[in-house]
Coordinates of C-alpha atoms in Angstrom, one line a residue:
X1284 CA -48.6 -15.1 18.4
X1285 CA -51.2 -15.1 21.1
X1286 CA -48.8 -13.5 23.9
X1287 CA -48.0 -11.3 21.2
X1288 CA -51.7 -10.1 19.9
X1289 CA -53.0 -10.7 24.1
X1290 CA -50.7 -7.3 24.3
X1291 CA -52.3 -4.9 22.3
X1292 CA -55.6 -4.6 24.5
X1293 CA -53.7 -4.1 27.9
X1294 CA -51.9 -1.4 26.1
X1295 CA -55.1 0.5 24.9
X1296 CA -55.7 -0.4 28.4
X1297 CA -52.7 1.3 30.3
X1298 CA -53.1 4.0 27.3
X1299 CA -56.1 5.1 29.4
X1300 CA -55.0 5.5 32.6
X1301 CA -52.2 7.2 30.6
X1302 CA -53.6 9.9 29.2
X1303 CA -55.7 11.3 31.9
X1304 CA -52.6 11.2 34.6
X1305 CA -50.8 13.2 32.1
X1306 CA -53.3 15.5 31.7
X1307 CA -54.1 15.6 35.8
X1308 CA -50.0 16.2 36.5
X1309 CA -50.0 13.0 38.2
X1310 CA -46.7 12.3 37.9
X1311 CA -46.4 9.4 40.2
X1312 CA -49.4 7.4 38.7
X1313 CA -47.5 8.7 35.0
X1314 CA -44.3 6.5 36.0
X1315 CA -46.3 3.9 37.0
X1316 CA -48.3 3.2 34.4
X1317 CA -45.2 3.8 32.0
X1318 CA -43.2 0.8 33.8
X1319 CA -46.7 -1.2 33.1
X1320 CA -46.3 -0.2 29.6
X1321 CA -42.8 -1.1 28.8
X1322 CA -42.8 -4.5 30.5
X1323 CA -45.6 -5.2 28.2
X1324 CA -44.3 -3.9 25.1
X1325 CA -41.0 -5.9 26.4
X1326 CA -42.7 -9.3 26.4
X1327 CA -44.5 -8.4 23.1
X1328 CA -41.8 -7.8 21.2
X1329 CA -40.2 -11.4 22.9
X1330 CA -42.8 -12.9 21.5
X1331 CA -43.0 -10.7 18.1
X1332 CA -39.7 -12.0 17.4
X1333 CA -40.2 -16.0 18.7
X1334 CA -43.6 -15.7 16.4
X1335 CA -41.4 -14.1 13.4
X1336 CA -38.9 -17.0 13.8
X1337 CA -40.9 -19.6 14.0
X1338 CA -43.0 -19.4 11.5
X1339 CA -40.4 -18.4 8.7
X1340 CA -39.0 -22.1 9.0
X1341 CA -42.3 -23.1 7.5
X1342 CA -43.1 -20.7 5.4
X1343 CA -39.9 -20.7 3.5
X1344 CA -39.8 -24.3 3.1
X1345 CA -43.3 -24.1 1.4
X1346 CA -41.8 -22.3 -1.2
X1347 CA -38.8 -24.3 -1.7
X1348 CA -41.1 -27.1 -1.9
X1349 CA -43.3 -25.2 -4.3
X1350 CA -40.0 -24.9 -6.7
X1351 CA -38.2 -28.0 -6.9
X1352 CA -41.7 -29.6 -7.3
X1353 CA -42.3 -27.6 -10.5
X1354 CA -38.5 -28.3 -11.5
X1355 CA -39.4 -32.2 -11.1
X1356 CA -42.7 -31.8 -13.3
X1357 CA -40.5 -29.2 -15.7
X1358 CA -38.2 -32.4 -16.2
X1359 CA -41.2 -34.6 -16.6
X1360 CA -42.6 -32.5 -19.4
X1361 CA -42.9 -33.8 -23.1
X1362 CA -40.1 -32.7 -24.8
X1363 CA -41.7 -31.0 -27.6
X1364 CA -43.4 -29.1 -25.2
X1365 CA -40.7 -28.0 -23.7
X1366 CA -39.3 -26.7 -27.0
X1367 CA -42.2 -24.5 -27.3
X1368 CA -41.1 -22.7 -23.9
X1369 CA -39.1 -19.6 -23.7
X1370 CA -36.3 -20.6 -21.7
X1371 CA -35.7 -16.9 -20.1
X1372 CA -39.7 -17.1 -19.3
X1373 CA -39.1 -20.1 -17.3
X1374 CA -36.2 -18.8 -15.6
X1375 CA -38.4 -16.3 -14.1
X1376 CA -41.2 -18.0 -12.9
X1377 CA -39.0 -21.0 -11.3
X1378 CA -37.3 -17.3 -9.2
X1379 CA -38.7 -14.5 -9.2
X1380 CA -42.1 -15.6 -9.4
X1381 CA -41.2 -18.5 -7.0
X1382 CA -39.7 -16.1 -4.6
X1383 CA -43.0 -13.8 -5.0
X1384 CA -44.8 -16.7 -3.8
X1385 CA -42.9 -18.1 -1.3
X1386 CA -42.3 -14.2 0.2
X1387 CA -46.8 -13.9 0.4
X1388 CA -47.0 -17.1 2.2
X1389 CA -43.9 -16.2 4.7
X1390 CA -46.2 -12.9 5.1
X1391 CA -49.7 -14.4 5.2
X1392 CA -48.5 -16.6 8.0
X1393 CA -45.7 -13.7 9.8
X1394 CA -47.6 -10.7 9.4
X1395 CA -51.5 -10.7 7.7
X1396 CA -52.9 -13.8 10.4
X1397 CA -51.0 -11.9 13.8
X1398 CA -52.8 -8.4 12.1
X1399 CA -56.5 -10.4 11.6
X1400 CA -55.8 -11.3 15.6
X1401 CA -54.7 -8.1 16.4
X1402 CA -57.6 -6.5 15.0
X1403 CA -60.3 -9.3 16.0
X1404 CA -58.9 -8.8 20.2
X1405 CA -58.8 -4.9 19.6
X1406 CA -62.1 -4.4 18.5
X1407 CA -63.4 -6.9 21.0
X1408 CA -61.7 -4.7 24.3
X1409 CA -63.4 -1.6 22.4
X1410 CA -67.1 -3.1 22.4
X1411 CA -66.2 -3.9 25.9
X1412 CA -65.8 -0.4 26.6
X1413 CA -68.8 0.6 24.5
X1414 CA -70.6 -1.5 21.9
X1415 CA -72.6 1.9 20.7
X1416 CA -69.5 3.8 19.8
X1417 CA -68.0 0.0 18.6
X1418 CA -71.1 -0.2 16.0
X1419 CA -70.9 3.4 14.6
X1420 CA -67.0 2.6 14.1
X1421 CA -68.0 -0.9 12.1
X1422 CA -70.2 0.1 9.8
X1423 CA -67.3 2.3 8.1
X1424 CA -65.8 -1.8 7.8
X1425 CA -67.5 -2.5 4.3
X1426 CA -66.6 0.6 2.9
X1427 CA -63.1 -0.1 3.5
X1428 CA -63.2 -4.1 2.5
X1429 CA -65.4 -3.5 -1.1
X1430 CA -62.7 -0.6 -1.8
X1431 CA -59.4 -2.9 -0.9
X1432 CA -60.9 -6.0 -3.1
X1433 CA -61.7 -3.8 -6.2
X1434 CA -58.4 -2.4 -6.1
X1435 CA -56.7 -5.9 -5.2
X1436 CA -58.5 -7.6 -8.7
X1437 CA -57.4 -4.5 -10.2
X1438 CA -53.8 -4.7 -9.0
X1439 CA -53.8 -8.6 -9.5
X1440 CA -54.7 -8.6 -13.9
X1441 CA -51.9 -5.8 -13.5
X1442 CA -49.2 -7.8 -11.9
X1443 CA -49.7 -10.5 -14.3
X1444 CA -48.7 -8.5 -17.1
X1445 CA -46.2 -7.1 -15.4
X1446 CA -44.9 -10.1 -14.9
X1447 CA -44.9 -11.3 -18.3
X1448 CA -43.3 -8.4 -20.0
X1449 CA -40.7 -9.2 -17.3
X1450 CA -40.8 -13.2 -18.8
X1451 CA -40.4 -11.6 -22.4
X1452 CA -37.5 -9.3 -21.4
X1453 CA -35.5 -12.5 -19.2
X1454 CA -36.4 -14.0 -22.7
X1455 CA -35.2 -11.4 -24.6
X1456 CA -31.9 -11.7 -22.5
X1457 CA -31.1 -14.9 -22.9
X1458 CA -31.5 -15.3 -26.6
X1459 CA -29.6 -12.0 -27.1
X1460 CA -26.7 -13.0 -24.7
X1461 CA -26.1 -16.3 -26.7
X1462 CA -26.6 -14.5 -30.1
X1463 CA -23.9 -11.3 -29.1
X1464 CA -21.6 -13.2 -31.3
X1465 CA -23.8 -13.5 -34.9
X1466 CA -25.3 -10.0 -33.7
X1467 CA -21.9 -8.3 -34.0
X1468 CA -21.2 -10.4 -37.4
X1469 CA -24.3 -8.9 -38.8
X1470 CA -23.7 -5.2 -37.6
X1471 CA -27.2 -5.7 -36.0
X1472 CA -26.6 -4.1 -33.0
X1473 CA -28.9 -1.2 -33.2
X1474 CA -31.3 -3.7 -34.2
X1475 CA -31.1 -5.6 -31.0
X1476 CA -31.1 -2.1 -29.1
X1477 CA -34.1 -1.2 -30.7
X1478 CA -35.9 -4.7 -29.6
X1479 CA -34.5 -4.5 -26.0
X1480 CA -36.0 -1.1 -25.7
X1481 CA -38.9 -1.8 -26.7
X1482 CA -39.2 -4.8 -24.3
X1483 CA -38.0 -2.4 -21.8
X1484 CA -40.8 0.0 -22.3
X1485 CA -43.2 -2.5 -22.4
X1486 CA -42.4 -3.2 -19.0
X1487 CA -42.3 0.5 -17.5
X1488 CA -45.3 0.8 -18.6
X1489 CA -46.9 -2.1 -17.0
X1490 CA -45.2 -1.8 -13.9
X1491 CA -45.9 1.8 -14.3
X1492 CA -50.0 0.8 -14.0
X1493 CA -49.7 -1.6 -11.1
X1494 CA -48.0 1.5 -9.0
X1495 CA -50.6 3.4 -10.0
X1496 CA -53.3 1.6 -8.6
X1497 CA -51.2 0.9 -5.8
X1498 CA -50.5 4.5 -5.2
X1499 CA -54.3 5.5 -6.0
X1500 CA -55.3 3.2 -2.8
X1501 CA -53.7 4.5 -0.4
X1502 CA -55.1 8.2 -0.1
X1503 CA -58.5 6.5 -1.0
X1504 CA -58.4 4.0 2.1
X1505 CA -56.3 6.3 4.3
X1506 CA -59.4 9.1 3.7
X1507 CA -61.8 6.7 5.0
X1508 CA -59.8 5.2 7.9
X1509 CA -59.4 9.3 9.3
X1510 CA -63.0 10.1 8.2
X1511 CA -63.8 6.9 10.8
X1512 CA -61.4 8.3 13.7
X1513 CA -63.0 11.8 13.1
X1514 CA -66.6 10.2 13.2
X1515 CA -65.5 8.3 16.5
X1516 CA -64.0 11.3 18.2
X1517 CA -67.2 13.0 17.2
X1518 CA -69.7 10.5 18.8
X1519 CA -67.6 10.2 21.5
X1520 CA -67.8 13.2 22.4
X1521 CA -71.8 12.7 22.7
X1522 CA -71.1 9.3 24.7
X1523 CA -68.9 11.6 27.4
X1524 CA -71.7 14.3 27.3
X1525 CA -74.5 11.7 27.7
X1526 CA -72.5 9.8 30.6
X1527 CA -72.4 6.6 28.6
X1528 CA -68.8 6.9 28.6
X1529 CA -66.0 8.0 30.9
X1530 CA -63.0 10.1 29.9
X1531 CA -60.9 7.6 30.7
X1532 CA -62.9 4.6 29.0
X1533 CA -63.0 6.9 25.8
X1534 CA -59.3 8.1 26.1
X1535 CA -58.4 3.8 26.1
X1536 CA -60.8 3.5 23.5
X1537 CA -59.0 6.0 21.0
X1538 CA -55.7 4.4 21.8
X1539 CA -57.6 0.4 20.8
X1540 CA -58.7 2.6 18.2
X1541 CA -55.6 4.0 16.8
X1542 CA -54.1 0.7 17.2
X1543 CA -56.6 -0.7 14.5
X1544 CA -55.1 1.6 11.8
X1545 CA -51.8 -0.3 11.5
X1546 CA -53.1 -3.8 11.1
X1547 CA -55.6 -2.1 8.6
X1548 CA -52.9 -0.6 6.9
X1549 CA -50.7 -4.2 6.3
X1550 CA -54.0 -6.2 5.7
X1551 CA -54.2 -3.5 3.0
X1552 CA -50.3 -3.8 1.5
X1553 CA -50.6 -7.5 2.2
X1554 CA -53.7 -8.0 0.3
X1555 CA -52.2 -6.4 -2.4
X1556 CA -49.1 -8.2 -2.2
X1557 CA -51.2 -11.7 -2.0
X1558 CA -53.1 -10.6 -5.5
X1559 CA -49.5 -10.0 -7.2
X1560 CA -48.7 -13.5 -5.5
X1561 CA -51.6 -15.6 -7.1
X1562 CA -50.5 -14.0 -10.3
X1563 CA -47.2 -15.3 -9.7
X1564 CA -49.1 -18.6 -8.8
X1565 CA -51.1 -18.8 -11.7
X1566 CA -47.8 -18.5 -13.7
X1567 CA -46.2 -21.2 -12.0
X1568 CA -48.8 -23.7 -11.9
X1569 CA -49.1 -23.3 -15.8
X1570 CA -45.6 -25.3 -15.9
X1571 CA -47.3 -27.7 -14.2
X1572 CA -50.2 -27.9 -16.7
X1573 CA -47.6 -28.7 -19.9
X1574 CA -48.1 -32.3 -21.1
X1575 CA -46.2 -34.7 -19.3
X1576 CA -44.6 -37.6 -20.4
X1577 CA -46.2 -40.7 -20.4
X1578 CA -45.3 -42.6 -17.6
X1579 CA -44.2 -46.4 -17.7
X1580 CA -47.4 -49.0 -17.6
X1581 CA -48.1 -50.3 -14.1
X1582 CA -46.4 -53.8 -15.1
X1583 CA -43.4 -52.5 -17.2
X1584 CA -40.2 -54.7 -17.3
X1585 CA -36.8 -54.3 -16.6
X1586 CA -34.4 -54.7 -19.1
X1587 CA -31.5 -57.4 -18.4
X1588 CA -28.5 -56.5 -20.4
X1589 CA -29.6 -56.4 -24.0
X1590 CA -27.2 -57.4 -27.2
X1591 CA -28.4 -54.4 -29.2
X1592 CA -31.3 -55.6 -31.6
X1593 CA -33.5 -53.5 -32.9
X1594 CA -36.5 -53.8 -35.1
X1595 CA -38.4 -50.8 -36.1
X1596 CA -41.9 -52.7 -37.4
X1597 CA -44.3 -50.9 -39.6
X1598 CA -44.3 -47.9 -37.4
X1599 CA -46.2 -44.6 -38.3
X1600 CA -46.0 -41.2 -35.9
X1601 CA -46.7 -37.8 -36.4
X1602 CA -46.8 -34.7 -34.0
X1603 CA -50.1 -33.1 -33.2
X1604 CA -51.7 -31.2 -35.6
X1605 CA -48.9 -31.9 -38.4
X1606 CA -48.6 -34.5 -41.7
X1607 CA -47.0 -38.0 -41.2
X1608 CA -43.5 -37.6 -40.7
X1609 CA -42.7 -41.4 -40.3
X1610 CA -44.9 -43.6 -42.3
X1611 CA -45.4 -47.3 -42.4
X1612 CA -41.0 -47.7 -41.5
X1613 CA -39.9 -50.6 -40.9
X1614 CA -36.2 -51.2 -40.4
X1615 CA -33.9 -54.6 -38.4
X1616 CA -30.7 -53.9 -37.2
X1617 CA -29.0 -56.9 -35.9
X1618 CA -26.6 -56.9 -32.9
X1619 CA -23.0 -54.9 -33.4
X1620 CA -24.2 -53.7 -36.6
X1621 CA -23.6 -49.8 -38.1
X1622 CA -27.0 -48.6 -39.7
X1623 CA -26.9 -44.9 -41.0
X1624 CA -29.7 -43.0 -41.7
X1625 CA -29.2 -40.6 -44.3
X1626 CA -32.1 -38.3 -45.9
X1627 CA -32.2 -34.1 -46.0
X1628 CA -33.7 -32.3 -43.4
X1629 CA -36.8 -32.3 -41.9
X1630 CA -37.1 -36.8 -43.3
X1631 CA -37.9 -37.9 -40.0
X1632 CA -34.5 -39.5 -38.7
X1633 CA -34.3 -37.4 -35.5
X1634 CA -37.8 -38.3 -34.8
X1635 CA -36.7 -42.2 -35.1
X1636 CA -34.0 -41.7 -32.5
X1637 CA -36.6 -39.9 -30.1
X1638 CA -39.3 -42.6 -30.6
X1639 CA -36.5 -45.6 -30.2
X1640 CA -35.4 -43.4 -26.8
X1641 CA -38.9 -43.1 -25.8
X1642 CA -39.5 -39.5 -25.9
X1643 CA -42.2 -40.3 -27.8
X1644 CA -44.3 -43.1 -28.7
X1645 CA -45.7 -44.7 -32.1
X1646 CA -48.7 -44.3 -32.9
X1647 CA -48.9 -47.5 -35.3
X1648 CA -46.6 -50.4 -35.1
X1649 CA -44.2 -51.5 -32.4
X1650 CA -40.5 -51.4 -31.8
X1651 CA -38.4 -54.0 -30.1
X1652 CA -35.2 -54.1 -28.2
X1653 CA -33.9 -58.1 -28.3
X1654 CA -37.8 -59.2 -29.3
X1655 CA -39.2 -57.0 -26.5
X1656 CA -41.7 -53.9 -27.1
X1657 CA -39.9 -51.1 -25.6
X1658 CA -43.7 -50.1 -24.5
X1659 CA -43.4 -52.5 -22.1
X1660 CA -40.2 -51.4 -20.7
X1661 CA -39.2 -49.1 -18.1
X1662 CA -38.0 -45.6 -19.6
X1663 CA -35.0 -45.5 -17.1
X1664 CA -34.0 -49.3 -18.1
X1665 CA -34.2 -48.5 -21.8
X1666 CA -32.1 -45.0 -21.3
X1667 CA -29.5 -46.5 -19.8
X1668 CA -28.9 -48.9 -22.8
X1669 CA -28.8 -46.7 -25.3
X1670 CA -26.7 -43.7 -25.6
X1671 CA -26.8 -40.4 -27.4
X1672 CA -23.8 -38.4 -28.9
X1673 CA -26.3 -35.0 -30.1
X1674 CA -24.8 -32.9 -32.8
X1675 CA -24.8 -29.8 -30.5
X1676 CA -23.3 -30.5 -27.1
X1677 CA -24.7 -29.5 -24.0
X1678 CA -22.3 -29.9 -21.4
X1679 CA -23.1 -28.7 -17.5
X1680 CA -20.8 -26.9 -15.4
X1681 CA -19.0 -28.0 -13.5
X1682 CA -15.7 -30.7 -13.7
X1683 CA -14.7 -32.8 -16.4
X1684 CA -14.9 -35.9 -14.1
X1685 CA -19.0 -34.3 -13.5
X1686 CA -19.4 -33.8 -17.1
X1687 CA -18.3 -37.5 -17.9
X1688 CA -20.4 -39.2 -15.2
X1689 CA -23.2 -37.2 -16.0
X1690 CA -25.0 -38.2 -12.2
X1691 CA -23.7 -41.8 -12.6
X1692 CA -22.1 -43.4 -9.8
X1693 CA -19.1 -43.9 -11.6
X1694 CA -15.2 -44.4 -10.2
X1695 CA -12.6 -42.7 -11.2
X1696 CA -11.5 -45.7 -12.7
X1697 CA -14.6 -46.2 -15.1
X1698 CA -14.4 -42.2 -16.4
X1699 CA -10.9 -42.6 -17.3
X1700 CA -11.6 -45.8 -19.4
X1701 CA -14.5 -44.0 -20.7
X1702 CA -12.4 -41.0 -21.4
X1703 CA -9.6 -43.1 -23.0
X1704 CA -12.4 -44.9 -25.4
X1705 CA -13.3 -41.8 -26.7
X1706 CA -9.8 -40.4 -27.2
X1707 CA -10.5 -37.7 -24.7
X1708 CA -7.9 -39.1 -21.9
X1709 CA -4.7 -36.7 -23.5
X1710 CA -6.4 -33.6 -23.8
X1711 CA -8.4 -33.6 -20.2
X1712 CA -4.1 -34.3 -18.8
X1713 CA -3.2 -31.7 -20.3
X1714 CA -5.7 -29.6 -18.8
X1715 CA -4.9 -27.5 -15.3
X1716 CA -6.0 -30.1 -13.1
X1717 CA -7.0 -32.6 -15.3
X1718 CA -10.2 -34.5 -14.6
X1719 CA -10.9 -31.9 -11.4
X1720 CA -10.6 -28.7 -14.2
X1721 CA -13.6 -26.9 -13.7
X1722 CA -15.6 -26.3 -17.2
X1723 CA -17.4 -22.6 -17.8
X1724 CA -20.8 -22.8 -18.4
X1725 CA -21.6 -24.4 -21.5
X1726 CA -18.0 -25.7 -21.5
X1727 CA -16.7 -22.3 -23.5
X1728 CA -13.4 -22.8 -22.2
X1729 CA -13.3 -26.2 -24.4
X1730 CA -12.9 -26.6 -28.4
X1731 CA -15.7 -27.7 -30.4
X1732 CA -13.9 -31.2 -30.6
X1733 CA -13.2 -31.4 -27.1
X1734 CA -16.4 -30.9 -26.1
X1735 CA -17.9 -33.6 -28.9
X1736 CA -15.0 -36.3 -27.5
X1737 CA -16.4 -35.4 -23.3
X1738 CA -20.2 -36.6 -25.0
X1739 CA -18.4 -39.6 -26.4
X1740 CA -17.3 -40.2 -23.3
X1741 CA -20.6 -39.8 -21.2
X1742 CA -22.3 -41.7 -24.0
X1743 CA -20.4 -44.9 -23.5
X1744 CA -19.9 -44.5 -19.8
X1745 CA -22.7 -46.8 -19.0
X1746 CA -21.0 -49.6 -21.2
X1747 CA -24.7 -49.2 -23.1
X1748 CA -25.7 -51.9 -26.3
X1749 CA -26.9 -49.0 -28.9
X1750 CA -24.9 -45.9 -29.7
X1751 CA -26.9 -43.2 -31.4
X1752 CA -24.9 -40.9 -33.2
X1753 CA -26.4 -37.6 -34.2
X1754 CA -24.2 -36.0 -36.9
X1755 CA -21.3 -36.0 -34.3
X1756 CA -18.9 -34.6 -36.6
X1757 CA -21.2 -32.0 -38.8
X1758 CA -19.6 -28.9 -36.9
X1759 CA -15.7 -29.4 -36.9
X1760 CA -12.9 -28.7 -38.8
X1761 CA -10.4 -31.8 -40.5
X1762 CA -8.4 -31.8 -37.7
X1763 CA -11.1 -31.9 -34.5
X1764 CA -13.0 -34.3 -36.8
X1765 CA -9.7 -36.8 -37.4
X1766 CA -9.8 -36.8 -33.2
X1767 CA -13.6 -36.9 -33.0
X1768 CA -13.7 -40.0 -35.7
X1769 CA -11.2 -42.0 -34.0
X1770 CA -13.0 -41.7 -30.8
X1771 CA -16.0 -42.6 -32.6
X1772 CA -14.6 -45.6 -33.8
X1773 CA -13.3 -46.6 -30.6
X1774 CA -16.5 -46.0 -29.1
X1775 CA -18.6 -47.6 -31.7
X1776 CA -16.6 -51.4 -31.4
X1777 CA -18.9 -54.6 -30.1
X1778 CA -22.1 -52.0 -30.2
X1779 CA -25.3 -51.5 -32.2
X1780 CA -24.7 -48.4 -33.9
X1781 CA -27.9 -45.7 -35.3
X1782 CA -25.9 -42.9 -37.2
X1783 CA -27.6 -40.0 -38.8
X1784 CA -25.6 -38.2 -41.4
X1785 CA -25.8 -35.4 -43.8
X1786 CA -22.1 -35.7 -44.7
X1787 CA -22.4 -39.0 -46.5
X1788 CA -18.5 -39.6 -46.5
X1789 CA -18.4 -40.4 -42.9
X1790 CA -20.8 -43.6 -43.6
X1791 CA -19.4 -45.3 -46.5
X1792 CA -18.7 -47.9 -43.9
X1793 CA -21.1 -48.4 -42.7
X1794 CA -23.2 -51.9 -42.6
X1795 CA -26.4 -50.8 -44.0
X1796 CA -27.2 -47.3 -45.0
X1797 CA -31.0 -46.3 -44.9
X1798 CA -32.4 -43.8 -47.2
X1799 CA -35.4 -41.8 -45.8
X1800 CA -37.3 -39.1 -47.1
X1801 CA -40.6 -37.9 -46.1
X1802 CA -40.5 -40.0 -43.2
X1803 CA -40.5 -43.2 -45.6
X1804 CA -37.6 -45.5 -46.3
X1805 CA -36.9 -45.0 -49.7
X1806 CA -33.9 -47.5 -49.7
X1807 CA -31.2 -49.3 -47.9
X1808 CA -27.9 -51.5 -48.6
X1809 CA -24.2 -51.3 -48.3
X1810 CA -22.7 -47.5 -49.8
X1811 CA -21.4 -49.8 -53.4
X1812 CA -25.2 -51.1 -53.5
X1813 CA -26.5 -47.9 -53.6
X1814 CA -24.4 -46.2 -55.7
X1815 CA -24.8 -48.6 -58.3
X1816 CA -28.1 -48.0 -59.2
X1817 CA -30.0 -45.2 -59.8
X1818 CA -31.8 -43.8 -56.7
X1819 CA -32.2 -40.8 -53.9
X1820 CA -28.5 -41.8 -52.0
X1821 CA -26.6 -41.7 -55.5
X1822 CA -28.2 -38.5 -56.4
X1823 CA -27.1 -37.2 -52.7
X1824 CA -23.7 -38.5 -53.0
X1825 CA -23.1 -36.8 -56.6
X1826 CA -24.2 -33.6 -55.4
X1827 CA -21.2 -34.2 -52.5
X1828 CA -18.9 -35.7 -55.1
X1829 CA -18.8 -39.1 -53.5
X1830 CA -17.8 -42.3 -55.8
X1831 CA -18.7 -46.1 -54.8
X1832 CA -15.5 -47.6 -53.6
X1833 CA -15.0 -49.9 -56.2
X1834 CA -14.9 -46.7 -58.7
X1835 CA -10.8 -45.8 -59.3

């Protein structure tokens, strides 16, 4: 960067002896100088290109850094905070607005700090010349620097809106690609048109006032940067007159000048381009600003291999700036035993299984994993014992052996016994190419059963001592659900078992069946227990016409 910027005044400098041997017909001198010339511009642009290279190494890794930090703290975020997050919104700050970023810095370090040099060592050689001519051409400076920051704040509130109509249309996208299905079922197509369009113009026009602005500077700063050469060509010519200044002096100091305009002119674009970039900035870092979750205390324990116990003791939670929704619960579930939490929707059961996972914490009470306060455990070590099968299945691209090992360091070995466990082992073989068959995104080229049977599978990879099952079976037809259940079972053997269910027939097994309602446990026994008395679980199983098991 400094052979590269050192250039510019011997240029203005050759430029001078230029332009008067042109003029005089002095051809000889002409080629002279004119070799000078090009052997400069030849090393400048050697080092133009070693300074470009260089420094993009850096730059770029700055903003690769910036993103997979802001992935990290995107994973660490509280969950029901992450809920509240428009997935196509974060898409586009973790790329485009990451890219933004990382595209101003590569520039601020390529292109604005050479042009700051260029113009510093410029202006320098021209008050070397002649300081008089040097001051009338400064004082034009502040003219130029108040009009490029009111236009930069400008542009910068405009880029930010740009940018978020362009995070409500990525939004937009996303929830209409996964809903093209219901859309068509409903006819609603003109509907979702309509929307999109909307979203659309919302966005032209925003975009449509940054460019404005943009395009508004230009003339403005271009009329004063030619009112300043006029003004200088001007005064000039009254240096030359007065004998302050020689032809040849003033001809170099034309050429320094001109050579002012184009580092002017990207300080300008960059400027801009930096105020769109702190935008993007400000976007990003408000990832970072989401609630994180609580990290383990400072002397958490591991967690030797647990039998499964569980004890939920007089716990009470509820989400910020909502009513209870678990109240004073207290619930033991011995080792290897099935427990099945039934209740309608909204009771509080899937908050149990994200307190008893850690997701959240209780905010009155304790509960304990073999006698020990998972509070004082280590998320990771508690995780890793206790296994989820959701009721929707999210299942990563990529191969069935990946989608079963889940980042485990697993052999081949381990998923097939996992595989086989949860009656998945037939169908992956008679896949393509079996555990190495590639799933789409989302696993669409799997059935609804096959897909629940791959989460069995990752579930009880891990050999884990609690199984929490989350209506596993609620979206399948008889025959998926005969497979699905008899992995279930397989999976479930010499575990401790949570199960939330709506359909009540797939828990009459079970050892103890927990009523909950209004995030308070209303009742519990055995499925004959409760049916034979009058309560909240008979009254849910008539309305499912569901007898006890001692009924003929």
């Amino acid at each position: 960067m400094f052979i590269y910027v050192s250039c510019w005044p011997i240029l203005a400098a050759l430029a001078g002896k230029l332009i008067p041997a042109i003029g005089g017909g002095e051809l000889e001198r002409v080629l002279k100088v004119m070799a000078q010339a090009l052997a400069v511009f030849l090393i400048q642009k050697i080092a133009q290109f070693g300074q470009d290279t260089f420094l993009a190494g850096p730059a770029l890794q700055v903003g690769k850094d910036l993103r997979s930090n802001l992935f990290r703290e995107l994973q660490q975020t509280q969950l029901l905070s992450l809920k509240k997050l428009s997935t196509g919104d974060i898409t586009y700050r973790l790329t485009e607005d990451a890219d933004r970023v990382a595209e101003v810095i590569y520039k601020t370090i390529q292109d604005t700090t050479p042009s700051i040099l260029q113009l510093t060592a410029v202006f320098v050689y021209m008050c070397w010349l002649d300081w008089q001519l040097s001051l009338a051409t400064i004082l034009l400076a502040p003219i130029v620097a108040t009009l490029v920051s009111r236009f930069g704040a400008r542009v910068m509130i405009a880029a930010e809106n740009s940018q978020q109509e362009v995070s409500n249309l990525a939004a937009l996208l996303s929830e209409s690609i996964h809903g093209l299905p219901l859309v068509r079922a409903f006819a609603a197509e003109d509907w979702l048109q309509n929307r999109f369009d909307s979203k659309v113009e919302k966005h032209r026009q925003s975009r449509y006032k940054t460019l404005k602005l943009l395009a508004l500077q230009h003339p403005v700063v271009g009329f004063i940067e030619a009112l300043g050469i006029l003004t200088v060509f001007g005064y000039g010519a009254l240096r030359i007159q007065a004998g302050g200044l020689s032809g040849e002096g003033f001809s170099s100091y034309v050429a320094g000048l001109l050579m002012l305009i184009d580092p002017i002119s990207h300080l300008t674009i960059n400027f801009n381009e930096l105020r769109q970039g702190q935008a993007s900035l400000k976007r990003l870092f408000q990832i970072g600003q989401q609630p994180k979750e609580l990290e383990d205390k400072a002397n958490a324990i591991s967690l030797e291999k647990p039998k499964g116990h569980i004890s939920f003791a007089d716990i009470s939670f509820r989400y910020q700036n909502q009513t209870s929704t678990i109240s004073n619960f207290s619930l033991n579930v011995e080792p290897g035993k099935i427990v099945a939490l039934v209740g309608p929707s909204g009771a509080g059961k899937s908050t149990l299984f994200s307190l008893l996972l850690r997701f959240n914490r209780v905010q009155k009470g304790y509960i304990l994993l073999d006698g020990i306060d998972i509070s004082n455990l280590k998320s990771n070590e508690i995780r890793k014992q206790i296994a989820i099968v959701p009721q929707v299945v999210n299942i990563f691209s990529g191969s069935i052996a990946e989608a079963i090992s889940f980042g485990r360091n697993a052999s081949e070995n381990q998923i097939i016994k996992a595989a086989k466990l949860a009656n998945a082992h037939d169908f992956i073989m008679s896949m393509p190419e079996g555990y190495s068959t590639t799933l789409d995104e989302r696993g669409t080229n799997l059935s609804g059963g096959q897909l629940q049977r791959l989460a069995i599978a990752r579930a009880v990879l891990g050999n884990p001592a609690v199984l929490l099952l989350d209506e596993a079976t609620s979206a399948l037809d008889a025959e998926a659900e005969e497979a699905v259940q008899q992995g279930i079972q397989q999976a479930m053997a010499q575990r401790t078992v949570l199960v939330i269910a709506h359909r009540l027939s797939t828990v009459q097994e079970a050892d103890q069946i927990v009523v909950i309602e209004n995030g308070v446990k209303c009742d519990s026994g055995t499925h004959d227990e409760l049916m034979s008395r009058a309560g909240r679980y008979r009254d849910l199983c008539e309305r499912q016409l569901i007898r006890s098991n001692t009924e003929e």
